[in-house]
Coordinates of C-alpha atoms in Angstrom, one line a residue:
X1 CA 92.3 66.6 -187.6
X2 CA 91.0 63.3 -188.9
X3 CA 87.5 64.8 -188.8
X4 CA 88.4 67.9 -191.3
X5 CA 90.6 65.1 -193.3
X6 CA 87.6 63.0 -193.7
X7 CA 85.2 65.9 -195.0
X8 CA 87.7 66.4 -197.3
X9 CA 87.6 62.8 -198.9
X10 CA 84.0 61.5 -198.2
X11 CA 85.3 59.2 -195.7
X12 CA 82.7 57.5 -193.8
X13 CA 84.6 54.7 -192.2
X14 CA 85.1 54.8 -188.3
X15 CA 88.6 53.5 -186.6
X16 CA 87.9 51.2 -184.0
X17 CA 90.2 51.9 -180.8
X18 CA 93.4 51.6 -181.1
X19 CA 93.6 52.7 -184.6
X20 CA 92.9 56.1 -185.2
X21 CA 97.0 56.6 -185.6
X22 CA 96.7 54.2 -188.5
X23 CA 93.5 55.9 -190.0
X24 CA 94.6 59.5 -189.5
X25 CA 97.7 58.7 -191.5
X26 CA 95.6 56.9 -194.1
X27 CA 93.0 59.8 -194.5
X28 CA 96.4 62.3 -194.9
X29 CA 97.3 60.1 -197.9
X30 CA 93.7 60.3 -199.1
X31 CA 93.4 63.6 -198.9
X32 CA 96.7 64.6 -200.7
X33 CA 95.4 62.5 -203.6
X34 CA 92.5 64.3 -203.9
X35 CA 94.5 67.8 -203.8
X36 CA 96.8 66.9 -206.5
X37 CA 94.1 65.3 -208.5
X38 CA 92.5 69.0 -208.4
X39 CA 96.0 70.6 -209.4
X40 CA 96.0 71.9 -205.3
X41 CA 98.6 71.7 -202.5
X42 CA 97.4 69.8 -198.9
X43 CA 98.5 72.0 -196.3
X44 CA 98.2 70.6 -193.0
X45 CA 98.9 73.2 -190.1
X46 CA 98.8 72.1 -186.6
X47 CA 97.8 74.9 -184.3
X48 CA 99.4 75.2 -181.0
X49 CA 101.1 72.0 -180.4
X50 CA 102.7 73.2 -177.0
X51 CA 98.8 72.7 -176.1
X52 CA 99.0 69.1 -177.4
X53 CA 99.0 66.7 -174.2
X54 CA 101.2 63.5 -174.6
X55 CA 103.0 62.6 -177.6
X56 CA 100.2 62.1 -179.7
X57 CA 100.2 64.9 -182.3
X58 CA 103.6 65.3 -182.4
X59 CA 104.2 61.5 -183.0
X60 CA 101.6 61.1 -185.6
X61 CA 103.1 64.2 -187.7
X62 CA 104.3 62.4 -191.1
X63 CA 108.1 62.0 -191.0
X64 CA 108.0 61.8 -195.2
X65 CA 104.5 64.1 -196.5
X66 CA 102.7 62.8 -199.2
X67 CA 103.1 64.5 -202.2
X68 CA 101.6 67.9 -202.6
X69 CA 101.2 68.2 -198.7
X70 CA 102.7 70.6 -197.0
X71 CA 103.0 71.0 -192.9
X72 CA 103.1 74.3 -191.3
X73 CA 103.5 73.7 -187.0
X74 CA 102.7 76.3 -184.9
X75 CA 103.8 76.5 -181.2
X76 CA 105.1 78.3 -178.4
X77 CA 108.8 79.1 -177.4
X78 CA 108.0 77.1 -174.5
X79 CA 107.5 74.6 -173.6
X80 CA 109.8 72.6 -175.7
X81 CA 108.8 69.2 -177.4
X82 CA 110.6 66.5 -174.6
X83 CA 113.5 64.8 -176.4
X84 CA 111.7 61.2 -176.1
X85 CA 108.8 62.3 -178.3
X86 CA 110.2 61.8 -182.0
X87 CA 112.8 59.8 -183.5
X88 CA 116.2 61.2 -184.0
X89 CA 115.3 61.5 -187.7
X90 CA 111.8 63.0 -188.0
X91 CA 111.8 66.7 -189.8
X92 CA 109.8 68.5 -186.8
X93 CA 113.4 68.4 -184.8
X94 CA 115.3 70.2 -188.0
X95 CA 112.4 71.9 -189.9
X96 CA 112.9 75.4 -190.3
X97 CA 111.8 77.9 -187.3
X98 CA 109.9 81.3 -188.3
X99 CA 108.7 83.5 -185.8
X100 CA 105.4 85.3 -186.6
X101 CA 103.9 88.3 -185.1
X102 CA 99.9 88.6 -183.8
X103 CA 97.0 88.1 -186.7
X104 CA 94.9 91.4 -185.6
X105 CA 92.5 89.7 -187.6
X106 CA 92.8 86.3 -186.0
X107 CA 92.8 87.9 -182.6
X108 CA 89.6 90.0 -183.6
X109 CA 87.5 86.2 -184.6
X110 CA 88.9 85.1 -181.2
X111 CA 87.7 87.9 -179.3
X112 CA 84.3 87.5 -181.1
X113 CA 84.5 83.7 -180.3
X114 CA 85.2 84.4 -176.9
X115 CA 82.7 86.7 -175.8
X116 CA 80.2 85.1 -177.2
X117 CA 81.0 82.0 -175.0
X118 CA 81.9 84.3 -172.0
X119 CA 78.7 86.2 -172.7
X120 CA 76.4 85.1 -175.0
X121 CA 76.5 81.0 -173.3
X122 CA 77.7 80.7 -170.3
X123 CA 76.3 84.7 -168.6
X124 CA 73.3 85.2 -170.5
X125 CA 72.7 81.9 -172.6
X126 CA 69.7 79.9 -171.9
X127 CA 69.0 76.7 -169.9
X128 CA 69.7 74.4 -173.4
X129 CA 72.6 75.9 -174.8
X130 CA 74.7 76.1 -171.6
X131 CA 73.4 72.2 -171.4
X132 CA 74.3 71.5 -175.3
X133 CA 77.5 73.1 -174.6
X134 CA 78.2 71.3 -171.3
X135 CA 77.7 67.7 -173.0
X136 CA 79.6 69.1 -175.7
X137 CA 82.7 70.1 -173.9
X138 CA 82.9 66.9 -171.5
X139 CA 82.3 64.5 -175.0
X140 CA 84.3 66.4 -176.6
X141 CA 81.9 66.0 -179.9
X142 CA 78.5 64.4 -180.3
X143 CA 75.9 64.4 -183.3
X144 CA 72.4 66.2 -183.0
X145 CA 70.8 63.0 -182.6
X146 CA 73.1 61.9 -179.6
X147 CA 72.5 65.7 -178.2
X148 CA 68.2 64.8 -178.5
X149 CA 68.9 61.3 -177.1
X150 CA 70.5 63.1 -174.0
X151 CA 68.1 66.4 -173.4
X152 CA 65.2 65.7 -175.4
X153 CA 66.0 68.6 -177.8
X154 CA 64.7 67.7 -181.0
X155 CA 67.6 67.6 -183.8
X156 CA 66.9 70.4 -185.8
X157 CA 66.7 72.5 -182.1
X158 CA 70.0 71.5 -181.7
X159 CA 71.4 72.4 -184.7
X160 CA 69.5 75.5 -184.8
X161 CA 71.4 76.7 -181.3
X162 CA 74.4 74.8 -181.9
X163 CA 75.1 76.4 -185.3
X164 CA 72.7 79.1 -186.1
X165 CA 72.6 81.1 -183.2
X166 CA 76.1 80.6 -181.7
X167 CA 78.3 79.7 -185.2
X168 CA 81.0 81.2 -183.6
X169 CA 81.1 78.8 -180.4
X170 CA 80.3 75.7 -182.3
X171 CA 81.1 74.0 -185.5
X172 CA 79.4 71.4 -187.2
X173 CA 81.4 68.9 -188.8
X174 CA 81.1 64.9 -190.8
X175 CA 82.9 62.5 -188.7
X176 CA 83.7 59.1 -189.9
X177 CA 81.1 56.3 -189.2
X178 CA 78.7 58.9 -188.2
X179 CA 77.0 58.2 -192.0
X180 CA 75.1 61.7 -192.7
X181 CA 74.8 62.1 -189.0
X182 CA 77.1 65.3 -188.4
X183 CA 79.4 66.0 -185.2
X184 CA 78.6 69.6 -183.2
X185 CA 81.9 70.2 -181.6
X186 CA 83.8 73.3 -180.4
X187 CA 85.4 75.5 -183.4
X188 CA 89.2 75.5 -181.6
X189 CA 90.5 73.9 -178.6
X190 CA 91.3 77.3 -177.1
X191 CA 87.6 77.6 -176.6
X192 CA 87.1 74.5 -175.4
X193 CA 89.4 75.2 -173.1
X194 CA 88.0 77.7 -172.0
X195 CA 84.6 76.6 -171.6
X196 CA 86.2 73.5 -169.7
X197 CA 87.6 76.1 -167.0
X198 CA 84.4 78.4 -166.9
X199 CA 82.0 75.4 -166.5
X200 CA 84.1 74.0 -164.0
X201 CA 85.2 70.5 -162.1
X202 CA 81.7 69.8 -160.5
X203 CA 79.5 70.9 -163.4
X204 CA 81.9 68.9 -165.7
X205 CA 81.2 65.7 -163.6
X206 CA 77.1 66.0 -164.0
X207 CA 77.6 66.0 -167.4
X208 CA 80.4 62.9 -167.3
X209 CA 77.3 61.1 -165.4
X210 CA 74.9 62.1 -167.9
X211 CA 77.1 60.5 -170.6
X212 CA 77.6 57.5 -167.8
X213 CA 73.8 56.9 -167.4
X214 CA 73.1 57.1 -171.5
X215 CA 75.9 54.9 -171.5
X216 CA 74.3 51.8 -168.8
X217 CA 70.8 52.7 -170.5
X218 CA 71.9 51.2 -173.4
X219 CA 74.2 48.5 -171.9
X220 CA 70.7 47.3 -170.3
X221 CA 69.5 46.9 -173.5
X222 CA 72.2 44.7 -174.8
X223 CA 73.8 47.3 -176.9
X224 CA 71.6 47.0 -180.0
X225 CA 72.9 47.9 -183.3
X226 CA 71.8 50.9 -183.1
X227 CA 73.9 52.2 -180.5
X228 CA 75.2 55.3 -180.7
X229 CA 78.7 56.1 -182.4
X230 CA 79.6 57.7 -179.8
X231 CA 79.3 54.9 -177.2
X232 CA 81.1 52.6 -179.8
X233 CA 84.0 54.7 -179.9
X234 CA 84.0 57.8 -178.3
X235 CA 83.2 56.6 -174.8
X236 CA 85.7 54.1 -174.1
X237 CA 88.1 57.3 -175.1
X238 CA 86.6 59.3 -172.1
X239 CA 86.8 56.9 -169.6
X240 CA 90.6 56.0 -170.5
X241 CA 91.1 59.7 -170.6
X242 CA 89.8 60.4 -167.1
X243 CA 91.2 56.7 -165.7
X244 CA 88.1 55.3 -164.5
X245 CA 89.3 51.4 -164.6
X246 CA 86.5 50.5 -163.4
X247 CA 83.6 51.6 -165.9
X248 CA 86.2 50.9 -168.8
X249 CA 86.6 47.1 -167.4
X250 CA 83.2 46.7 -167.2
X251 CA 82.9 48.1 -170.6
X252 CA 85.4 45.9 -172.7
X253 CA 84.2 43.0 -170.1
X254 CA 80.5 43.0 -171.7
X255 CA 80.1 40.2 -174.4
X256 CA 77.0 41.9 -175.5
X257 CA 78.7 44.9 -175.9
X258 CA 81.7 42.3 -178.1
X259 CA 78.9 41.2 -180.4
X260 CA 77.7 44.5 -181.4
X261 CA 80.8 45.8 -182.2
X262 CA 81.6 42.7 -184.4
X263 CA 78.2 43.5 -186.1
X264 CA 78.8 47.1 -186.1
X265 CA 83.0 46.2 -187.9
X266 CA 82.7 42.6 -188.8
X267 CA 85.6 41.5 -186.9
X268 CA 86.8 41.6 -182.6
X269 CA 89.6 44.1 -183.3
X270 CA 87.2 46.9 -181.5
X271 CA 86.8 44.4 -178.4
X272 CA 90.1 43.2 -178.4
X273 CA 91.3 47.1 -178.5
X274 CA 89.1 47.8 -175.9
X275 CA 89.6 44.4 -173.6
X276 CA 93.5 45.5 -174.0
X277 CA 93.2 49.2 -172.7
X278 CA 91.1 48.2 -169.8
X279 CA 94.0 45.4 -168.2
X280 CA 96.9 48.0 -169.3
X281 CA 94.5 50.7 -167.3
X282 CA 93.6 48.1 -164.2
X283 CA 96.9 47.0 -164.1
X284 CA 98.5 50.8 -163.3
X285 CA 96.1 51.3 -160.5
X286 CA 97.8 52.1 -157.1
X287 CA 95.7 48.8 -156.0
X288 CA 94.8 46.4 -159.2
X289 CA 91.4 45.2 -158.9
X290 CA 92.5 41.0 -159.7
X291 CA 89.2 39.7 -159.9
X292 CA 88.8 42.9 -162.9
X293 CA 92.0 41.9 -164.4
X294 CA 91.3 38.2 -164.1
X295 CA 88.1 38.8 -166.3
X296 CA 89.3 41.0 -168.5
X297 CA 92.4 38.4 -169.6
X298 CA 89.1 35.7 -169.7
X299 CA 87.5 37.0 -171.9
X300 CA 90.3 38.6 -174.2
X301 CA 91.4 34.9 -174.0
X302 CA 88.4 34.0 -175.4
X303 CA 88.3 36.4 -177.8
X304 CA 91.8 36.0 -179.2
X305 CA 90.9 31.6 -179.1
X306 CA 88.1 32.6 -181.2
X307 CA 90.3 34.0 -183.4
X308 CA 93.0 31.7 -183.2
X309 CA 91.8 29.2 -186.2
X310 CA 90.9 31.8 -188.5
X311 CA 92.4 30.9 -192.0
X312 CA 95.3 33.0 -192.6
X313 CA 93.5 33.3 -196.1
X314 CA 90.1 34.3 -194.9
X315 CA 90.3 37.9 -194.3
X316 CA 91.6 38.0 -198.1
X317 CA 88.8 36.4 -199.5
X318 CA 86.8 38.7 -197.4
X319 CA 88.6 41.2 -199.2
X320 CA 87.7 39.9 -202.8
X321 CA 83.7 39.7 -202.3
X322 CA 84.1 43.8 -201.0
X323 CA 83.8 43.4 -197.9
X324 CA 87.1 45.5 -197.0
X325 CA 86.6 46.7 -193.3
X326 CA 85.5 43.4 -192.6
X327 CA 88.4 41.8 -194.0
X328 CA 91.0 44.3 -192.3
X329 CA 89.5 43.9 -188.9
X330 CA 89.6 40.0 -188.8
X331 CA 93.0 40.0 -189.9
X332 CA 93.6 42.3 -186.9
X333 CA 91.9 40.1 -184.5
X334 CA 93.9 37.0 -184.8
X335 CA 95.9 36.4 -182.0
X336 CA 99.1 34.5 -182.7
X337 CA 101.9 37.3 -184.5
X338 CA 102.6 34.6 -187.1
X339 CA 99.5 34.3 -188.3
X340 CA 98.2 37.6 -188.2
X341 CA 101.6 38.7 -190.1
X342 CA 100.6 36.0 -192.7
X343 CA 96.9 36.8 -193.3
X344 CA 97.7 40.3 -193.5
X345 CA 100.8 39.8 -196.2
X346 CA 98.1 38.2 -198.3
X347 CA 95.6 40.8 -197.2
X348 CA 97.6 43.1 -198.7
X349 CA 98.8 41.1 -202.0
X350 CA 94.7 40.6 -202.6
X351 CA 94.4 44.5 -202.5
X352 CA 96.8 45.3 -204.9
X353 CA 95.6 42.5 -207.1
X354 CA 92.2 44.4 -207.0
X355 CA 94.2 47.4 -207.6
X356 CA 93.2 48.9 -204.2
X357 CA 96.1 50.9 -203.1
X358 CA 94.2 52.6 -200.8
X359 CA 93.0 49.7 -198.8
X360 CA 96.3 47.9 -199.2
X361 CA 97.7 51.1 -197.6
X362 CA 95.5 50.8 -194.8
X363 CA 97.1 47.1 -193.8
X364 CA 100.4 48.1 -194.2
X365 CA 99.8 51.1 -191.4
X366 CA 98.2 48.7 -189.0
X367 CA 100.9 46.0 -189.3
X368 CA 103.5 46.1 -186.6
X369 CA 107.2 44.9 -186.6
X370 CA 106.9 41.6 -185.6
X371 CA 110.0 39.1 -184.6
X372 CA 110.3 36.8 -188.2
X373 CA 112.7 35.7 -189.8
X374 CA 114.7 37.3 -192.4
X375 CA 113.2 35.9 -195.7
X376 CA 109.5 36.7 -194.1
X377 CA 110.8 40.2 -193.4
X378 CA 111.8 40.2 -197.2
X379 CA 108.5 38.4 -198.2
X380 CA 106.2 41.5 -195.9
X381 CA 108.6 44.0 -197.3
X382 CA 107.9 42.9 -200.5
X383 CA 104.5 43.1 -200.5
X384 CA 103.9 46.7 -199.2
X385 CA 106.6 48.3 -201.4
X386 CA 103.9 48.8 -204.1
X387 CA 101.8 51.0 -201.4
X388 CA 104.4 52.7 -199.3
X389 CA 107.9 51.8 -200.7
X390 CA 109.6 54.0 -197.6
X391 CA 107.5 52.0 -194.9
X392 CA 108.7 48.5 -196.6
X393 CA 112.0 49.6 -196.3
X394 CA 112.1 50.6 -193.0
X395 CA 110.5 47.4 -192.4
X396 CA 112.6 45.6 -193.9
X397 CA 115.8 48.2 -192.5
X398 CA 117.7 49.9 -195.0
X399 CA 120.6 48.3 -195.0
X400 CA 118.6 44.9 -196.2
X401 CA 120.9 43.8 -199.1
X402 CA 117.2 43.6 -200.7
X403 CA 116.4 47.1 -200.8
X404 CA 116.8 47.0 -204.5
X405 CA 114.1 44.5 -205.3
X406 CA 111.7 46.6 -202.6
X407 CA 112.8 49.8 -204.7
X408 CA 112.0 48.4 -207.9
X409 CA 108.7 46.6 -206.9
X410 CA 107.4 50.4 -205.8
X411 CA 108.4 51.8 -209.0
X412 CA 106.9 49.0 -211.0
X413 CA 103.6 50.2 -209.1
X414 CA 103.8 53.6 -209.4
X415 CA 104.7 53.2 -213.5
X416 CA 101.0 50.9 -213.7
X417 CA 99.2 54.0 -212.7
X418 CA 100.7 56.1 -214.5
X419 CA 103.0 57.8 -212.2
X420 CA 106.1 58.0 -215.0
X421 CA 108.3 61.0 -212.9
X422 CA 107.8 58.7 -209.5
X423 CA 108.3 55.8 -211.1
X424 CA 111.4 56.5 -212.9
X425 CA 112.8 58.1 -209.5
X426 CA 112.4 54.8 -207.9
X427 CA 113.6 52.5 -210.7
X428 CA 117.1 54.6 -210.6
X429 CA 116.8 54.1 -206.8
X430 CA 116.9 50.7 -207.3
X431 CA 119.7 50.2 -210.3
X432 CA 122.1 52.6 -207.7
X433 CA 121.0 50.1 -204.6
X434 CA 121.9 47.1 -207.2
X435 CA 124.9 48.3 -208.4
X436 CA 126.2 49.2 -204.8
X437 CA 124.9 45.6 -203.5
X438 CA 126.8 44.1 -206.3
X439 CA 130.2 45.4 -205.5
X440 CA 129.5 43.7 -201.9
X441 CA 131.0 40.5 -200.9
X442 CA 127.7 39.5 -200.0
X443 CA 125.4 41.4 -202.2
X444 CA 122.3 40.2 -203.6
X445 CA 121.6 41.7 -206.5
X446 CA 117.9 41.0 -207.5
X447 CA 118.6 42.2 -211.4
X448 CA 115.6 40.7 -213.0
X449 CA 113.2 43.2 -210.7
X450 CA 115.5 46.0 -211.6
X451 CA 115.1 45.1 -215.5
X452 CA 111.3 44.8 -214.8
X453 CA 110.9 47.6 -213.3
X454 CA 112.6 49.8 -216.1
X455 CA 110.9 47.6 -218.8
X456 CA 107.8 49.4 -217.3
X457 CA 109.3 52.7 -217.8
X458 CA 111.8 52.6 -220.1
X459 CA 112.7 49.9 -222.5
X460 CA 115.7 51.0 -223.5
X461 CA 117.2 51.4 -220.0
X462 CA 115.9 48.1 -219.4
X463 CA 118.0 46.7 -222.1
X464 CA 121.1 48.3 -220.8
X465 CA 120.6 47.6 -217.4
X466 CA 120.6 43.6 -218.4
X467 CA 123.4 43.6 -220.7
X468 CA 125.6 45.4 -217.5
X469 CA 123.9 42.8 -215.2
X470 CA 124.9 39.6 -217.7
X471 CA 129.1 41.0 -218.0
X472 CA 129.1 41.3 -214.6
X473 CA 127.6 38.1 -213.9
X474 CA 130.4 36.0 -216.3
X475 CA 133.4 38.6 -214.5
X476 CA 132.4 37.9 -211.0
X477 CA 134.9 36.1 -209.0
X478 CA 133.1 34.3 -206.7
X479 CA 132.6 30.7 -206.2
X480 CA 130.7 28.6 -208.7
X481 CA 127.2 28.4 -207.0
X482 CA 127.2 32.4 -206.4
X483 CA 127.9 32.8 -210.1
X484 CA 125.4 30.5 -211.2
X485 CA 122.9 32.3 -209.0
X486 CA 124.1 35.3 -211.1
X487 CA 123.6 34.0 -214.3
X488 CA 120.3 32.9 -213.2
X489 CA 119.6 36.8 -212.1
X490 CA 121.1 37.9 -215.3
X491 CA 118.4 35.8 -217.2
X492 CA 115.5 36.8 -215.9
X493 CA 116.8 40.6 -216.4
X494 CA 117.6 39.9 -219.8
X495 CA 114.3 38.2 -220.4
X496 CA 112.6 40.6 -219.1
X497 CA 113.8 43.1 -221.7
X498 CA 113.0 40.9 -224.4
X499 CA 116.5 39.8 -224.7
X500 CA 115.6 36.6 -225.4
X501 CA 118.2 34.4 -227.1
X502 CA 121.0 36.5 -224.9
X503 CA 118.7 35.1 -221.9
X504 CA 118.9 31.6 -223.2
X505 CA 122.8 32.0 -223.5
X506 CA 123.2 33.1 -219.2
X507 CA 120.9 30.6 -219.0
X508 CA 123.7 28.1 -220.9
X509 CA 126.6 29.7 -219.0
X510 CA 124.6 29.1 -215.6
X511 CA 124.3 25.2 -216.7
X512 CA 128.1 24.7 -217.8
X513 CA 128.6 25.9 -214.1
X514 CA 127.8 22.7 -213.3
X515 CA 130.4 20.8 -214.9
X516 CA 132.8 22.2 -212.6
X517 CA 131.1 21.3 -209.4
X518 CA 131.3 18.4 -207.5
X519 CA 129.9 18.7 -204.1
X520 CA 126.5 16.8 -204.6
X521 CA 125.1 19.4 -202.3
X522 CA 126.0 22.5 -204.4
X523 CA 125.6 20.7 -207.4
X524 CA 122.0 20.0 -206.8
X525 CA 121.6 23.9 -205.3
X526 CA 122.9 24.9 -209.0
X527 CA 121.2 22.5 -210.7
X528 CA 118.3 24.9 -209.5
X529 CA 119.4 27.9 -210.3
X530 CA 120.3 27.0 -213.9
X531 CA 116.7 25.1 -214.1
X532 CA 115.3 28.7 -213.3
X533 CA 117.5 30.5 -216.2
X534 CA 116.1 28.2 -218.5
X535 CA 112.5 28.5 -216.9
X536 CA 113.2 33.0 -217.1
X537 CA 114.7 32.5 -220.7
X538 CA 111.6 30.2 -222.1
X539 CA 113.6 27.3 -222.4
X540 CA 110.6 24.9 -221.3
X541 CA 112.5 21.6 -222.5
X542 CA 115.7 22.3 -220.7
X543 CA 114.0 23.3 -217.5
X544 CA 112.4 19.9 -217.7
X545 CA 115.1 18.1 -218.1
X546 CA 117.0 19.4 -214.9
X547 CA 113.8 19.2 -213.0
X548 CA 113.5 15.5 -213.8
X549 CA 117.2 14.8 -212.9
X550 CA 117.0 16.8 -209.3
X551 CA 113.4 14.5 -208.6

């Protein structure tokens, strides 16, 4: 899938381990912008997913499409998808079912398809096909240049067998990270499949040892930096696949094999990825090989130390001299949760300065949900609303009290590139989410981002919306700080729709709050928030003064 997605957009970045989820669902978007760019629909069909093995496909199916793509699943009767695979919530378990009778025309290409495998290959095919398709089959995908490194074919041979003579069979394909270097691969799994069965166990293994021995021939050479693709990321797919421990360990154990794939991403993501599959692997072994597991953990140790002092601010200044991958990937590599969530949170705030959605997006996909307190859930949130406003909310949960903010802070972004009907769709999100959080005991109402947001869309609404916000700032009965922190709210809303001197009188009503308090504690919290009316209403001098009486 990622392959045809990538054709479709150019794309010529490869996903180290570990991450192909992440760039499969950022290629989806990519490729949905591109189709509605062109005035086209995306549809995405999955073929046969009853075939799929493990939850993969199934679990990387978008719960909420981009726009302009529709997905069309086909499957079986049976078996059913296990009740473990998706969350209660995704649209695969309520989606509409349509049964469909044979294609005579699809069953006429398979036919073709398959006799000329049956027939054409495998019966009456010559010595180098039946070996092109063997390597093929068992890699599951490998470039003409990988296919001469491994029978001595020259390129154009290849391609001249793999699709000239047997177009049916084989399919040539770009791949990302493979440059202009195209994939040959089998045109449908059923025929892969197939030719997996008809080749057979023991024929299938001579050709796992053939990729094996390419593999250690370039090992011995220190994995230059112009290792195959294939061995960077294809390989270590194979051996997990088939659970040979051992070749994986000693794979992900190689330091030479750590500094070419730092050269090759400019960061030890891929070696950490690969370093972390290997122990998961050695440790499910009916009888864990320790002194394997005890140098894997070394050296992703050492790995994850090396990382450990990177500047949480590095990867984005990375980011701002273009060099993007580079950037992602060494905010991936550190270690420590903390500080990884930190240097991606600014990863992602530098993107979107350099109006780079699309790279901001890809952050936000590889970031995971890590333990934090509330305000930096808020502050993460916050930051990826303007990419994917329904992943910040479901990382921030729903019921966040600050779902209006994240609401309007997407529609804000939408309206700057000129996505009005989006935009407006989110900003009235986020009025209904601030009006229901105001009638809460403990709502927190985040008005000025609301007024922003609609200032950005539509002025007068923005004027409106303040004006409500201000009334029920001065008719709220709650206790003196809360209402101060309204007023302070209300200003920056009204401010923000150029209501200036009605932003300067919240800003007034916020301070005469004060008279009436006097806990020193709550006094100085107010003291604050009426410094910060003045500050939203331009009221420089009075600011001033309340900062220099809280120093």
């Amino acid at each position: 899938m990622s392959e045809q997605l990538a054709d479709l957009v150019g794309e010529t970045t490869s996903p180290v381990m570990g991450w192909e989820e992440v760039h499969f669902r950022q290629l989806l978007r990519d490729a949905a912008d591109v189709c509605v760019a062109g005035d086209r629909k995306l549809v995405f069909v999955v073929d046969g997913l009853d075939e799929a093995q493990g939850k993969g496909i199934a679990a990387q199916l978008p719960k909420r499409p981009p726009p302009g793509v529709k997905v069309i699943v086909t499957s079986r009767e049976h078996p059913k998808l296990p009740p473990d695979y998706l969350d209660d919530d995704h649209p695969l378990l309520r989606c509409r079912i349509r049964n469909l009778e044979p294609s005579e025309e699809a069953l006429e290409v398979q036919r073709r398809a398959e006799w000329e495998l049956r027939e054409g290959i495998l019966k009456d095919g010559s010595e180098s096909i039946r070996h092109l398709l063997g390597l093929v089959v068992t890699a599951r995908g490998l470039t003409a240049t990988d296919l001469h490194d491994l029978t001595g074919l020259e390129p154009y041979k290849v391609e001249e067998l793999a699709i000239g003579q047997y177009a049916r069979t084989f399919e040539n394909r770009s791949n990302p990270g493979y440059a202009d270097d195209r994939v040959i691969l089998l045109a449908h799994d059923e025929l892969q499949t197939q030719a997996a069965n008809a080749l057979g166990e023991a024929k299938l293994a001579e050709y796992r040892q053939e990729l094996h021995d390419w593999a250690a021939w370039y090992r011995e050479l220190g994995w230059p930096k112009n290792t195959p693709m294939y061995l960077l990321h294809g390989y270590p797919r194979l051996l997990l696949s088939r659970k040979d421990s051992e070749r994986l360990g000693a794979l992900a154990a190689d330091e030479s094999r750590h500094r070419c794939l730092r050269i090759v991403t400019g960061a030890d993501a891929g070696a950490i990825s690969e370093l972390q599959a290997a122990l998961r692997l050695a440790r499910q072994q009916r009888r864990p090989d320790l002194l394997l597991m005890a140098r894997l953990a070394l050296h992703l140790g050492q790995l994850s130390d090396r990382n450990a002092d990177t500047p949480s601010d590095l990867p984005a200044a990375w980011a701002r001299i273009g060099a993007r991958g580079r950037a992602i990937g060494q905010a991936q590599s550190i270690a420590d949760d903390t500080s990884r969530n930190q240097a991606q949170r600014l990863l992602v705030t530098t993107f979107l300065e350099l109006g780079e959605l699309k790279w901001a997006a890809i952050v936000v996909d590889s970031m995971t949900d890590f333990i934090m307190s509330r305000a930096s859930r808020i502050e993460v949130a916050s930051a990826i609303a303007a990419v994917d406003p329904a992943r910040a909310l479901e990382f921030a949960d729903e019921e966040e009290p600050r779902r209006a903010r994240l609401l309007a802070l997407a529609a804000r972004a939408r309206a700057s590139v000129g996505e009005t009907d989006h935009a407006r769709t989110l900003a009235e999100q986020a009025e209904s989410a601030c009006r229901a959080s105001f009638a809460q005991a403990d709502g927190e109402e985040d008005f000025g981002y609301v007024a922003q947001a609609w200032m950005a869309i539509d002025e007068s609404r923005a004027r409106e919306f303040s004006e409500w916000a201000y009334e029920r700032a001065l008719t709220k009965e709650r206790s003196l700080l809360y209402r101060t922190n309204l007023l302070r709210d209300a200003a920056e809303a009204l401010a923000a729709a150029g209501e200036v001197t009605r932003a300067l009188q919240a800003a007034n009503d916020a301070f005469a709050c004060l008279e009436e308090l006097s806990h020193p504690v709550r006094r100085h919290a107010a003291m604050l928030e009426a410094g910060a009316a003045y500050v939203a209403a331009g009221a420089w001098d009075d600011a001033a003064q309340i900062a220099q009486a809280n120093i």
